[in-house]
Amino acid sequence: MRRISRITVAGAATASLALALSACGGTSTDSGSSESKGDKGLAIAYDVGGKGDQSFNDAAYAGLEQAKKEFGYETADVEPTDGETDADKEQRLVSLAKQGYNPVVGVGYAYAAALKSAAEKYPDTTFGIVDDATIEAKNVADLVFNEEQASYLAGVAAAKTTKSKTVGFVGGVDIPLIHKFQAGFEQGVKDTDPKVKVVSQYLTQTAEEGGFSSPDKGKTAAEGQIEKKADVVYAAAGLSGQGVIEAAAANKVWAIGVDSDQYKQEALAKYKDSILTSATKDVAKAVYNLSKSVEDGKPETGIVRGDLKSGEVGLSDSNPKFADDAELQAAIKTAKEKIVSGEIKVKSS
């Protein structure tokens, strides 16, 4: 089908999903004139780690592919560069908007400042940002998730699975977003079995140091935790998590993946029997839904949150050893029901 005029859509509603996209110079006038260039749809700008991280960025790409298939429009996806500034990110987003892409999504909180500025310059374009809730604009959708809820369930799984009574958490970067993963995981472990020890470590203080993009750092951290007797290690570290999974497989202990169902990731296929489960958040669905809202002429705006109740965070059950463990599944089901009902309040820090 033909897309509704972008100008009409933007006038009808506002906001969009915040996944990382880019654009370069231009004004809102340029944005309007770009409509004549053709029928362009969703564009995404990747976070550090880029496409192929088997996690966060790849989930965004899956949403883009679904939108492209369903709506039959032109899409774009753009990689980050090493050491880039907010100005570089803004130029990337502005360039996409100027070319007529709508919506434009920045994948990751690092796009916040750039996306806010780009959205001001292109008010008739819907923008979306993943994992940031700070942008208040009529044409921006803040796509956020209750990662701590899925992480709590991962903690339940770890506590029920460990034989050594020691489990590990590896965070990519020491920031509030990843603190949510750690807090939920540790609470889930302790609520399930107070005798289980959690060994936690962050790879870097900033993303620029490679905390989300260095499998070697993840592998080293996991090996250190395994030496301390951790036999289940949960990583919330983007591309660095591949190293954690590799270390778990080499040492015949369990890994818990993150964001995507990493048991199903082709690049991790040789390690899949060591991936117990993954704490997932449906970035693909969030990106697709934003695209559909624009396509329907009613763009999403404001904070758009995914949680256990909506089914946009949870645990994957692709590994038969995990799925067929009746006692483990019963414990996870009970915890999930208590979180959804409000009986369990999961900490986010």
XYZ file of C-alpha atoms in Angstrom:
349
model
C 0.000 0.000 0.000
C 1.041 3.573 -0.461
C 2.187 5.381 2.624
C 0.262 8.328 4.031
C 2.029 11.605 3.384
C 4.688 12.073 6.032
C 3.611 15.667 6.502
C 0.029 14.573 7.068
C 1.121 11.862 9.474
C 3.282 14.186 11.497
C 0.492 16.701 11.652
C -1.967 14.050 12.823
C 0.162 12.821 15.663
C 3.588 13.161 17.054
C 6.306 11.123 18.655
C 8.274 8.089 17.799
C 10.367 5.316 18.949
C 13.859 6.226 20.072
C 16.145 3.837 18.310
C 19.445 5.137 17.108
C 19.312 6.791 13.677
C 21.193 9.609 12.174
C 20.921 12.681 10.069
C 23.005 15.548 8.952
C 22.291 19.252 8.581
C 18.986 20.604 7.495
C 15.898 22.363 8.720
C 12.255 21.471 9.101
C 11.700 23.109 5.722
C 14.177 20.686 4.176
C 12.321 17.839 5.875
C 9.072 18.865 4.267
C 10.535 19.160 0.799
C 12.139 15.740 1.103
C 8.687 14.159 0.879
C 8.871 14.463 -2.886
C 11.886 12.172 -2.985
C 9.791 9.055 -2.650
C 8.224 6.570 -0.302
C 10.737 6.155 2.514
C 10.032 4.533 5.841
C 11.895 3.444 8.922
C 15.559 4.221 9.492
C 17.602 3.157 12.489
C 20.971 4.273 13.814
C 22.810 1.586 15.756
C 24.312 1.825 19.198
C 27.904 0.796 19.988
C 28.537 -2.771 18.918
C 26.542 -2.199 15.748
C 24.710 -4.724 13.652
C 25.816 -8.267 14.371
C 25.956 -7.953 18.156
C 23.471 -10.871 18.458
C 21.678 -8.748 21.028
C 20.281 -5.230 21.256
C 21.129 -3.837 17.821
C 20.171 -7.007 15.992
C 16.776 -6.905 17.692
C 16.233 -3.389 16.325
C 17.200 -4.621 12.859
C 14.649 -7.436 13.136
C 11.971 -4.820 13.746
C 13.156 -2.881 10.719
C 13.013 -5.987 8.537
C 9.478 -6.762 9.689
C 8.336 -3.223 8.878
C 10.046 -3.306 5.493
C 8.361 -6.603 4.588
C 4.911 -5.541 5.735
C 4.842 -1.980 4.445
C 6.977 -2.417 1.343
C 8.929 0.777 1.783
C 12.545 1.837 1.644
C 14.494 1.513 4.906
C 17.968 2.412 6.112
C 20.242 1.298 8.936
C 23.437 3.114 9.852
C 26.466 1.994 11.869
C 28.149 4.061 14.585
C 31.787 5.089 14.348
C 34.529 4.843 16.942
C 34.951 7.878 19.158
C 32.028 9.758 17.670
C 30.591 12.853 19.340
C 27.000 13.941 19.927
C 27.442 16.201 16.910
C 28.316 13.165 14.785
C 25.227 11.352 16.010
C 23.045 14.371 15.338
C 24.437 14.691 11.813
C 23.558 11.038 11.178
C 19.986 11.469 12.393
C 19.469 14.744 10.549
C 20.743 13.176 7.338
C 18.162 10.408 7.581
C 15.339 12.834 8.297
C 16.467 15.119 5.486
C 16.387 12.178 3.062
C 12.735 11.619 3.980
C 12.925 8.630 6.307
C 10.148 8.484 8.883
C 10.335 7.341 11.591
C 13.999 7.657 12.527
C 15.107 5.641 15.535
C 18.230 5.937 17.653
C 19.146 2.628 19.247
C 20.389 3.403 22.718
C 20.451 6.084 25.402
C 23.646 7.571 23.925
C 21.515 9.176 21.208
C 19.508 11.292 23.659
C 21.158 14.681 23.152
C 21.552 14.216 19.397
C 18.028 12.981 18.879
C 16.489 15.800 20.900
C 18.257 18.335 18.690
C 17.398 16.535 15.448
C 13.745 16.272 16.454
C 13.605 20.034 17.018
C 14.976 20.634 13.526
C 12.554 18.174 11.889
C 9.203 18.549 13.698
C 7.338 16.769 10.886
C 9.419 13.613 11.321
C 8.732 11.097 14.054
C 11.777 10.066 16.047
C 12.208 7.186 18.443
C 14.868 6.404 21.016
C 15.455 3.116 22.768
C 16.312 3.022 26.479
C 15.916 6.702 27.215
C 12.943 8.454 28.817
C 14.314 11.991 29.069
C 13.110 13.508 25.806
C 9.776 15.307 26.009
C 8.741 16.327 22.518
C 5.613 15.969 20.414
C 7.459 14.055 17.712
C 9.526 11.709 19.903
C 8.679 8.275 21.327
C 10.791 7.124 24.271
C 10.942 3.337 23.987
C 11.804 1.937 27.370
C 11.483 -1.391 29.176
C 11.276 -2.823 32.681
C 14.490 -4.812 32.236
C 14.664 -5.367 35.982
C 11.571 -7.582 35.778
C 13.083 -9.956 33.231
C 16.338 -9.873 35.190
C 14.472 -10.892 38.361
C 13.240 -13.992 36.538
C 16.806 -14.631 35.368
C 17.827 -14.479 39.023
C 15.183 -17.045 39.916
C 16.492 -19.306 37.155
C 20.096 -18.862 38.288
C 19.308 -19.572 41.942
C 17.336 -22.702 41.075
C 20.054 -23.960 38.692
C 23.313 -23.314 40.544
C 25.058 -26.254 42.213
C 27.902 -24.223 43.685
C 25.647 -21.637 45.358
C 27.568 -18.901 43.508
C 26.361 -17.055 40.400
C 27.764 -14.117 38.453
C 26.579 -10.886 36.871
C 28.621 -9.061 34.224
C 27.505 -5.541 33.330
C 28.883 -3.848 30.246
C 29.044 -0.261 31.515
C 28.504 1.085 35.044
C 25.414 3.197 34.291
C 21.832 3.385 35.646
C 20.407 1.381 32.731
C 22.602 -1.623 33.520
C 22.070 -1.147 37.252
C 18.451 -2.166 36.537
C 19.628 -5.524 35.204
C 21.893 -6.082 38.188
C 19.310 -5.025 40.777
C 16.594 -7.258 39.374
C 18.923 -10.225 39.007
C 20.319 -9.965 42.528
C 16.842 -9.580 44.015
C 15.566 -12.614 42.100
C 18.493 -14.699 43.318
C 18.143 -13.654 46.963
C 14.345 -14.017 47.059
C 14.702 -17.540 45.683
C 17.646 -18.724 47.793
C 19.315 -16.344 50.278
C 22.267 -18.730 50.529
C 23.314 -18.107 46.917
C 26.145 -15.594 46.496
C 26.128 -13.144 43.588
C 29.490 -11.982 42.224
C 29.000 -8.795 40.168
C 31.379 -6.860 37.924
C 31.247 -4.025 35.401
C 33.576 -4.032 32.420
C 34.038 -0.261 32.020
C 32.861 3.049 33.438
C 31.943 4.470 30.020
C 30.715 3.035 26.735
C 33.669 4.667 24.958
C 35.964 2.271 26.818
C 34.348 -0.679 25.071
C 32.098 -2.111 27.761
C 29.387 -2.961 25.243
C 31.638 -3.900 22.344
C 34.526 -6.022 23.656
C 33.963 -9.793 23.810
C 37.505 -10.190 25.156
C 36.641 -8.082 28.203
C 33.491 -10.107 28.760
C 35.382 -13.370 28.499
C 38.025 -12.282 31.007
C 35.396 -11.102 33.494
C 33.422 -14.327 33.227
C 36.549 -16.433 33.655
C 37.316 -14.532 36.855
C 33.825 -15.205 38.204
C 34.008 -18.860 37.243
C 37.286 -19.116 39.169
C 35.282 -17.893 42.166
C 32.964 -20.897 41.661
C 30.171 -19.157 39.743
C 28.401 -21.808 37.693
C 25.715 -19.525 36.205
C 26.773 -16.167 34.718
C 24.332 -13.522 33.487
C 25.649 -10.818 31.159
C 24.020 -7.484 30.344
C 26.830 -6.241 28.141
C 25.810 -6.097 24.492
C 28.430 -7.524 22.151
C 30.748 -8.120 25.135
C 28.293 -10.756 26.312
C 29.488 -13.065 23.552
C 32.746 -13.422 25.467
C 30.837 -14.317 28.624
C 28.948 -17.029 26.765
C 32.174 -18.335 25.234
C 33.810 -18.555 28.670
C 30.782 -20.342 30.118
C 30.841 -22.916 27.330
C 34.587 -23.502 27.698
C 34.211 -24.090 31.429
C 31.010 -26.133 31.189
C 28.875 -23.769 33.246
C 25.675 -21.944 32.361
C 25.342 -18.536 30.715
C 22.194 -16.429 30.679
C 21.884 -14.220 27.617
C 20.270 -10.815 27.287
C 17.976 -8.710 25.088
C 17.539 -11.284 22.289
C 16.993 -15.050 22.552
C 20.691 -15.820 22.249
C 20.119 -19.573 22.106
C 18.772 -18.967 18.604
C 21.533 -16.652 17.388
C 23.431 -18.193 14.478
C 26.750 -16.639 15.515
C 26.433 -18.288 18.938
C 25.236 -21.670 17.685
C 28.320 -23.565 18.852
C 27.741 -22.309 22.393
C 23.963 -22.657 22.537
C 23.951 -25.743 24.754
C 25.546 -23.576 27.451
C 22.890 -20.833 27.195
C 20.300 -21.665 29.843
C 17.905 -18.867 28.870
C 17.962 -15.175 27.944
C 16.364 -12.202 29.666
C 14.685 -10.668 26.657
C 13.246 -7.288 25.813
C 11.349 -6.979 22.581
C 13.166 -4.107 20.918
C 12.052 -5.540 17.568
C 8.392 -5.199 18.520
C 8.891 -1.675 19.853
C 10.602 -0.565 16.640
C 7.994 -2.241 14.463
C 5.113 -0.795 16.486
C 6.525 2.702 16.120
C 6.757 2.213 12.359
C 3.201 0.918 12.215
C 1.924 3.869 14.218
C 3.442 6.228 11.669
C 2.101 4.128 8.814
C -1.378 4.284 10.355
C -1.182 8.050 10.736
C -1.168 7.939 14.544
C 2.502 8.130 15.582
C 3.383 6.978 19.079
C 4.647 9.697 21.358
C 5.945 10.097 24.870
C 7.028 7.194 27.020
C 6.189 3.794 25.514
C 7.019 1.110 28.082
C 7.339 -2.651 27.703
C 7.066 -4.909 30.752
C 6.201 -8.433 31.871
C 2.486 -7.719 31.726
C 2.667 -6.594 28.094
C 4.947 -9.511 27.242
C 7.720 -7.251 25.997
C 10.209 -8.457 28.592
C 10.600 -12.028 29.817
C 12.674 -15.194 29.638
C 13.238 -17.251 26.511
C 12.609 -20.997 26.688
C 14.358 -22.243 23.560
C 16.777 -24.503 25.440
C 14.909 -27.786 26.064
C 16.845 -28.397 29.294
C 15.422 -25.142 30.613
C 11.936 -25.517 29.166
C 11.521 -29.117 30.372
C 12.580 -28.464 33.976
C 9.147 -28.515 35.628
C 10.322 -27.298 39.034
C 12.242 -24.406 37.523
C 9.367 -23.412 35.268
C 6.941 -23.482 38.184
C 9.185 -21.163 40.203
C 9.488 -18.730 37.273
C 5.746 -18.789 36.640
C 5.012 -18.004 40.284
C 7.513 -15.144 40.329
C 6.114 -13.718 37.101
C 2.559 -13.781 38.419
C 3.608 -12.009 41.617
C 5.461 -9.311 39.685
C 2.528 -8.687 37.346
C 0.075 -8.551 40.254
C 2.305 -6.157 42.180
C 2.948 -8.547 45.054
C 6.638 -8.456 44.189
C 8.106 -5.001 43.656
C 11.312 -5.352 41.654
C 14.083 -2.889 42.425
C 15.597 -0.895 39.588
C 18.747 0.222 41.386
